[in-house]
Amino acid sequence: MSTILVTTEIPAPGMDILRAAGDVEVRELDHEELFDACASGKYSVVVSQIRDRFDAELLAAASIVGVSNYAVGYDNIDIAAATAHGITVANTPGVLTDCTADIAMLLMLSTARRAVEADSFVRAGSFTGWKPELLLGSDVSGRVLGLAGFGRIARATARRALGFGMTVKFCPRPPGDRDVSEDELGEFAGRVEHASWDEIVTTSDFVSLHVPLSESTHHLVDAAALSAMKPSAILINTARGPVVDEAALVTALRNGVIAAAGLDVYEREPALEPGLAELPNTVLLPHVGSATVSVRSEMARLCATNAAAMFSGNPPPHPVNPQAWARS
Ligand code: DGY
């Protein structure tokens, strides 16, 4: 009898949905153990986390029919290889859009207004009274926000930024470009400006990253992009760490090439680039873009429903590679 493998327990109602569908085993596995488990014939569906790497070799050896990733992102899975081997991958789209855009906004506000420095200042007992030049930051309203990407989370960030009186530019597929129809622009027609990646980099006061990690977005923000930014620019990353060359970022922040960075994700997560944590002009969060009680619960519901469907021989409601189902 086949089993659902869960690499980390997911919040309610996820585990109940999974247990109602069939036998469930929770095992935290390193890569080699995950490889062996997927090849063992014991499991037909894996409920995975973004730290679980499903590379081409693992997928070729695997006897599973599906992977239900507890995330909207799926750069931990080689989708082409999964499809080639008839392994369906499912994710949790839609439910974490607003909360991740909130974190992008929080990082913009807290870097510009030096919130973390200010909080430490008060806690250290250094606040001796209002002063005209105490902890001066930079404005958010009236400034230019350049968005890398124009998917769900970028648009939710644009909505918030427009509410703050910012000018919003976006490049839909950096470092290249693509057409964006009036239909796709929808509510944003006439309110945001389609720009090249070069223009985003050189003219924005805030550059916020909202692209999936792929070969073309790996190190999208490298030393060259950083030095093309305004010295007053602030970089925000709520997407994936390797979109930024973190060593180049530390150098740029140290040398005043850009003013500050607000990061929720890291290139070698959970490790930080040496020097990053010592820089006062950074706000560093531990990948909490989707971390609200209701969102994590909704992600768990979608993830478990995807897994339960595949386990019962049905296509998942949120497939990344629906064509794989026909091949399984
Ligand atoms: C996602 O869902 O992709 C978030 O980064 C959290 O995993």
Short mmCIF file of C-alpha atoms and ligand atoms in Angstrom, two decimals:
data_model
loop_
_atom_site.label_atom_id
_atom_site.label_comp_id
_atom_site.label_asym_id
_atom_site.label_seq_id
_atom_site.Cartn_x
_atom_site.Cartn_y
_atom_site.Cartn_z
CA MET A 1 0.00 0.00 0.00
CA SER A 2 1.39 3.38 -1.00
CA THR A 3 1.99 6.25 1.40
CA ILE A 4 2.12 10.06 1.36
CA LEU A 5 5.56 11.28 2.44
CA VAL A 6 5.53 14.62 4.29
CA THR A 7 8.97 16.16 4.79
CA THR A 8 7.76 18.63 7.45
CA GLU A 9 4.34 18.75 9.14
CA ILE A 10 2.18 21.46 7.62
CA PRO A 11 -0.29 23.58 9.63
CA ALA A 12 -3.98 22.79 10.12
CA PRO A 13 -6.00 21.76 8.25
CA GLY A 14 -3.26 20.21 6.09
CA MET A 15 -2.37 17.09 8.08
CA ASP A 16 -6.05 16.20 8.63
CA ILE A 17 -6.74 16.44 4.89
CA LEU A 18 -3.73 14.24 4.15
CA ARG A 19 -4.62 11.64 6.81
CA ALA A 20 -8.18 11.48 5.49
CA ALA A 21 -6.74 10.64 2.06
CA GLY A 22 -4.45 7.80 3.11
CA ASP A 23 -1.39 6.66 5.05
CA VAL A 24 0.94 9.53 5.92
CA GLU A 25 4.53 9.40 7.07
CA VAL A 26 6.35 12.50 8.34
CA ARG A 27 10.13 12.27 7.83
CA GLU A 28 12.66 15.11 7.72
CA LEU A 29 15.19 13.93 5.18
CA ASP A 30 18.49 15.15 3.79
CA HIS A 31 18.96 15.05 0.02
CA GLU A 32 20.33 11.51 -0.09
CA GLU A 33 17.53 10.19 2.13
CA LEU A 34 14.94 12.00 0.01
CA PHE A 35 16.48 10.42 -3.11
CA ASP A 36 16.21 6.94 -1.56
CA ALA A 37 12.69 7.53 -0.28
CA CYS A 38 11.46 8.72 -3.69
CA ALA A 39 13.07 5.69 -5.39
CA SER A 40 11.88 3.18 -2.78
CA GLY A 41 8.47 2.48 -4.28
CA LYS A 42 6.91 3.09 -0.86
CA TYR A 43 5.62 6.60 -1.55
CA SER A 44 3.46 7.85 -4.39
CA VAL A 45 3.18 11.52 -3.38
CA VAL A 46 5.60 13.81 -1.53
CA VAL A 47 4.53 16.93 0.37
CA SER A 48 7.69 18.99 0.17
CA GLN A 49 9.25 22.22 1.42
CA ILE A 50 11.36 24.67 -0.58
CA ARG A 51 14.54 23.27 1.03
CA ASP A 52 13.85 19.83 -0.53
CA ARG A 53 15.75 19.63 -3.82
CA PHE A 54 14.18 17.52 -6.57
CA ASP A 55 16.92 17.52 -9.19
CA ALA A 56 16.96 15.66 -12.51
CA GLU A 57 18.83 12.69 -11.04
CA LEU A 58 16.37 12.22 -8.17
CA LEU A 59 13.37 12.61 -10.48
CA ALA A 60 14.77 10.05 -12.96
CA ALA A 61 15.13 7.48 -10.17
CA ALA A 62 11.83 8.32 -8.46
CA SER A 63 8.77 6.09 -8.48
CA ILE A 64 6.42 8.85 -7.26
CA VAL A 65 3.52 10.34 -9.24
CA GLY A 66 3.49 13.78 -7.66
CA VAL A 67 5.15 16.44 -5.54
CA SER A 68 3.00 18.95 -3.69
CA ASN A 69 5.27 21.84 -2.73
CA TYR A 70 4.23 23.86 0.33
CA ALA A 71 5.01 27.13 -1.48
CA VAL A 72 4.01 29.11 -4.52
CA GLY A 73 7.65 29.06 -5.73
CA TYR A 74 9.03 25.79 -7.11
CA ASP A 75 12.62 26.55 -8.05
CA ASN A 76 13.64 23.64 -5.79
CA ILE A 77 12.16 21.27 -8.40
CA ASP A 78 13.47 20.63 -11.92
CA ILE A 79 10.11 21.00 -13.66
CA ALA A 80 11.33 19.87 -17.09
CA ALA A 81 12.73 16.66 -15.59
CA ALA A 82 9.57 16.10 -13.53
CA THR A 83 7.44 16.48 -16.65
CA ALA A 84 9.68 14.16 -18.65
CA HIS A 85 9.24 11.48 -15.98
CA GLY A 86 5.49 11.98 -15.65
CA ILE A 87 5.76 13.47 -12.16
CA THR A 88 3.18 16.17 -11.52
CA VAL A 89 4.24 19.16 -9.42
CA ALA A 90 1.66 21.27 -7.60
CA ASN A 91 1.98 24.53 -5.66
CA THR A 92 -0.05 27.03 -3.61
CA PRO A 93 -0.76 30.05 -5.83
CA GLY A 94 -2.86 33.09 -5.03
CA VAL A 95 -3.17 32.82 -1.26
CA LEU A 96 0.11 34.49 -0.29
CA THR A 97 -0.01 37.42 -2.70
CA ASP A 98 -1.16 40.17 -0.35
CA CYS A 99 0.88 39.16 2.68
CA THR A 100 4.08 38.99 0.60
CA ALA A 101 3.34 42.42 -0.89
CA ASP A 102 2.84 43.67 2.69
CA ILE A 103 6.34 42.45 3.54
CA ALA A 104 7.78 44.21 0.44
CA MET A 105 6.10 47.41 1.63
CA LEU A 106 7.26 46.84 5.21
CA LEU A 107 10.85 46.47 3.96
CA MET A 108 10.56 49.67 1.88
CA LEU A 109 9.23 51.65 4.82
CA SER A 110 11.58 50.18 7.40
CA THR A 111 14.73 50.64 5.30
CA ALA A 112 13.78 54.19 4.21
CA ARG A 113 12.77 55.24 7.71
CA ARG A 114 15.49 53.26 9.51
CA ALA A 115 12.93 51.51 11.71
CA VAL A 116 15.21 48.75 12.97
CA GLU A 117 18.03 51.16 13.84
CA ALA A 118 15.51 53.43 15.55
CA ASP A 119 14.02 50.55 17.55
CA SER A 120 17.48 49.45 18.74
CA PHE A 121 18.27 53.06 19.63
CA VAL A 122 15.25 53.32 21.92
CA ARG A 123 15.83 49.89 23.50
CA ALA A 124 19.47 50.80 24.18
CA GLY A 125 18.26 53.76 26.25
CA SER A 126 19.78 56.26 23.80
CA PHE A 127 16.58 58.26 23.25
CA THR A 128 17.08 61.42 25.27
CA GLY A 129 14.48 63.56 23.52
CA TRP A 130 13.28 64.82 20.12
CA LYS A 131 16.05 66.29 17.99
CA PRO A 132 15.84 67.99 14.59
CA GLU A 133 18.32 65.61 13.00
CA LEU A 134 17.75 62.38 14.87
CA LEU A 135 17.72 59.30 12.61
CA LEU A 136 16.75 61.06 9.42
CA GLY A 137 15.63 58.73 6.67
CA SER A 138 14.38 59.12 3.14
CA ASP A 139 10.89 59.68 1.77
CA VAL A 140 8.70 56.95 0.36
CA SER A 141 5.81 59.03 -0.95
CA GLY A 142 6.64 60.75 -4.22
CA ARG A 143 9.52 58.35 -4.92
CA VAL A 144 9.89 55.95 -7.83
CA LEU A 145 9.34 52.24 -7.24
CA GLY A 146 10.76 49.99 -9.95
CA LEU A 147 9.29 46.49 -9.98
CA ALA A 148 11.17 43.55 -11.44
CA GLY A 149 8.28 41.39 -12.67
CA PHE A 150 4.57 42.08 -13.01
CA GLY A 151 2.95 38.96 -11.62
CA ARG A 152 0.48 38.69 -8.77
CA ILE A 153 2.83 39.84 -5.98
CA ALA A 154 4.34 42.68 -8.05
CA ARG A 155 0.84 43.98 -8.82
CA ALA A 156 -0.21 43.75 -5.18
CA THR A 157 2.94 45.72 -4.29
CA ALA A 158 2.12 48.29 -7.00
CA ARG A 159 -1.37 48.71 -5.53
CA ARG A 160 0.11 49.47 -2.12
CA ALA A 161 2.82 51.76 -3.50
CA LEU A 162 0.26 53.79 -5.48
CA GLY A 163 -1.63 54.22 -2.21
CA PHE A 164 1.55 55.68 -0.73
CA GLY A 165 1.76 58.19 -3.59
CA MET A 166 4.71 56.53 -5.29
CA THR A 167 5.40 56.51 -9.01
CA VAL A 168 5.43 52.88 -10.12
CA LYS A 169 7.39 51.45 -13.03
CA PHE A 170 7.62 47.79 -13.91
CA CYS A 171 9.65 45.53 -16.15
CA PRO A 172 7.57 42.37 -16.72
CA ARG A 173 10.37 39.94 -17.59
CA PRO A 174 13.80 41.26 -16.63
CA PRO A 175 16.51 41.35 -17.82
CA GLY A 176 14.54 41.18 -21.12
CA ASP A 177 11.10 42.52 -21.80
CA ARG A 178 7.72 41.40 -23.18
CA ASP A 179 4.53 43.09 -24.31
CA VAL A 180 1.86 43.80 -21.74
CA SER A 181 -1.64 44.25 -23.12
CA GLU A 182 -4.18 46.76 -21.81
CA ASP A 183 -6.14 43.74 -20.62
CA GLU A 184 -3.23 42.51 -18.53
CA LEU A 185 -2.65 46.01 -17.17
CA GLY A 186 -6.29 46.10 -16.06
CA GLU A 187 -6.72 48.41 -13.05
CA PHE A 188 -3.14 49.70 -13.58
CA ALA A 189 -3.72 51.13 -17.09
CA GLY A 190 -2.47 54.72 -17.05
CA ARG A 191 -1.26 54.39 -13.45
CA VAL A 192 1.99 52.48 -13.84
CA GLU A 193 4.71 52.72 -16.46
CA HIS A 194 6.15 49.83 -18.48
CA ALA A 195 9.95 50.24 -18.48
CA SER A 196 13.05 48.37 -19.59
CA TRP A 197 15.17 46.67 -16.94
CA ASP A 198 17.88 49.22 -17.62
CA GLU A 199 15.45 52.06 -16.88
CA ILE A 200 14.22 50.36 -13.70
CA VAL A 201 17.77 50.00 -12.46
CA THR A 202 18.94 53.51 -13.29
CA THR A 203 15.88 55.58 -12.37
CA SER A 204 14.26 53.90 -9.36
CA ASP A 205 14.51 55.02 -5.75
CA PHE A 206 13.36 51.56 -4.70
CA VAL A 207 13.94 48.42 -6.78
CA SER A 208 11.70 45.57 -5.62
CA LEU A 209 12.20 42.04 -6.97
CA HIS A 210 9.19 39.89 -7.88
CA VAL A 211 10.56 37.36 -10.35
CA PRO A 212 10.79 33.59 -10.06
CA LEU A 213 14.31 32.18 -9.78
CA SER A 214 15.44 30.81 -13.14
CA GLU A 215 18.59 30.74 -15.23
CA SER A 216 17.72 34.15 -16.63
CA THR A 217 17.01 35.77 -13.25
CA HIS A 218 19.94 34.22 -11.35
CA HIS A 219 22.08 37.20 -10.23
CA LEU A 220 19.75 39.61 -12.06
CA VAL A 221 21.04 42.14 -9.52
CA ASP A 222 24.81 41.80 -9.81
CA ALA A 223 27.69 44.22 -9.29
CA ALA A 224 26.96 45.92 -12.64
CA ALA A 225 23.26 46.43 -11.85
CA LEU A 226 24.08 47.72 -8.37
CA SER A 227 26.57 50.25 -9.67
CA ALA A 228 24.01 51.45 -12.25
CA MET A 229 21.53 52.22 -9.44
CA LYS A 230 21.26 55.62 -7.79
CA PRO A 231 23.49 55.97 -4.71
CA SER A 232 20.28 56.73 -2.82
CA ALA A 233 18.53 53.58 -4.12
CA ILE A 234 17.12 50.90 -1.86
CA LEU A 235 16.92 47.24 -2.96
CA ILE A 236 14.05 45.05 -1.75
CA ASN A 237 14.05 41.28 -2.21
CA THR A 238 11.03 39.18 -1.22
CA ALA A 239 11.43 36.78 -4.18
CA ARG A 240 14.36 34.37 -4.07
CA GLY A 241 17.87 34.98 -2.69
CA PRO A 242 19.93 33.93 -5.72
CA VAL A 243 18.26 36.66 -7.82
CA VAL A 244 20.80 38.92 -6.06
CA ASP A 245 24.56 38.43 -6.03
CA GLU A 246 24.80 38.74 -2.26
CA ALA A 247 28.58 39.21 -2.14
CA ALA A 248 28.26 42.11 -4.61
CA LEU A 249 25.40 43.51 -2.52
CA VAL A 250 27.48 43.53 0.68
CA THR A 251 30.26 45.37 -1.16
CA ALA A 252 27.79 47.88 -2.62
CA LEU A 253 26.13 48.54 0.75
CA ARG A 254 29.48 48.89 2.48
CA ASN A 255 30.80 51.35 -0.10
CA GLY A 256 27.69 53.50 -0.49
CA VAL A 257 27.04 52.31 -4.06
CA ILE A 258 23.39 52.01 -3.00
CA ALA A 259 21.82 53.30 0.21
CA ALA A 260 20.15 50.27 1.78
CA ALA A 261 18.60 46.85 1.28
CA GLY A 262 15.59 45.11 2.75
CA LEU A 263 15.80 41.34 2.37
CA ASP A 264 13.45 38.49 3.24
CA VAL A 265 15.39 35.87 1.25
CA TYR A 266 19.09 34.97 0.90
CA GLU A 267 21.35 33.47 -1.69
CA ARG A 268 22.42 30.48 0.45
CA GLU A 269 19.49 30.49 2.84
CA PRO A 270 19.61 30.21 5.82
CA ALA A 271 23.30 31.24 5.67
CA LEU A 272 24.02 34.94 5.26
CA GLU A 273 26.83 36.42 3.19
CA PRO A 274 29.63 37.41 5.62
CA GLY A 275 29.29 41.08 6.50
CA LEU A 276 25.59 41.37 5.68
CA ALA A 277 24.35 41.18 9.28
CA GLU A 278 26.87 43.81 10.43
CA LEU A 279 25.61 46.47 8.00
CA PRO A 280 23.33 49.07 9.64
CA ASN A 281 21.72 49.90 6.29
CA THR A 282 19.95 46.56 5.97
CA VAL A 283 16.70 45.17 7.29
CA LEU A 284 16.91 41.37 7.34
CA LEU A 285 13.89 39.09 7.75
CA PRO A 286 13.90 35.26 7.94
CA HIS A 287 11.82 34.43 4.81
CA VAL A 288 8.49 35.42 6.38
CA GLY A 289 6.70 36.77 3.30
CA SER A 290 3.84 34.30 3.70
CA ALA A 291 4.05 34.02 7.48
CA THR A 292 0.60 34.88 8.76
CA VAL A 293 -1.56 32.36 10.58
CA SER A 294 -4.35 32.50 8.01
CA VAL A 295 -2.08 32.39 4.95
CA ARG A 296 0.00 29.46 6.16
CA SER A 297 -3.21 27.64 6.96
CA GLU A 298 -4.64 28.37 3.50
CA MET A 299 -1.35 27.24 1.92
CA ALA A 300 -1.63 24.03 3.92
CA ARG A 301 -5.17 23.47 2.68
CA LEU A 302 -4.16 23.96 -0.98
CA CYS A 303 -1.02 21.86 -0.59
CA ALA A 304 -2.82 18.98 1.13
CA THR A 305 -5.69 19.12 -1.36
CA ASN A 306 -3.19 18.88 -4.22
CA ALA A 307 -1.46 15.92 -2.58
CA ALA A 308 -4.72 14.15 -1.67
CA ALA A 309 -5.98 14.48 -5.24
CA MET A 310 -2.82 12.99 -6.74
CA PHE A 311 -2.77 10.25 -4.11
CA SER A 312 -6.34 9.29 -5.07
CA GLY A 313 -5.49 9.19 -8.78
CA ASN A 314 -6.86 12.60 -9.72
CA PRO A 315 -5.05 15.63 -11.16
CA PRO A 316 -4.26 18.26 -8.50
CA PRO A 317 -6.27 21.51 -8.54
CA HIS A 318 -3.08 23.61 -8.73
CA PRO A 319 -0.59 21.89 -11.04
CA VAL A 320 2.60 23.60 -12.21
CA ASN A 321 3.08 21.12 -15.07
CA PRO A 322 -0.43 19.79 -15.89
CA GLN A 323 0.94 18.01 -18.97
CA ALA A 324 2.82 15.61 -16.67
CA TRP A 325 -0.42 14.11 -15.36
CA ALA A 326 -1.27 12.65 -18.77
CA ARG A 327 2.16 10.99 -18.83
CA SER A 328 1.94 9.39 -15.39
C1 DGY B 1 6.75 30.62 -1.44
O1 DGY B 1 5.62 30.19 -1.21
O2 DGY B 1 7.33 30.46 -2.50
C2 DGY B 1 7.40 31.36 -0.32
O3 DGY B 1 8.65 31.82 -0.65
C3 DGY B 1 7.47 30.54 0.95
O4 DGY B 1 7.85 29.28 0.72
#
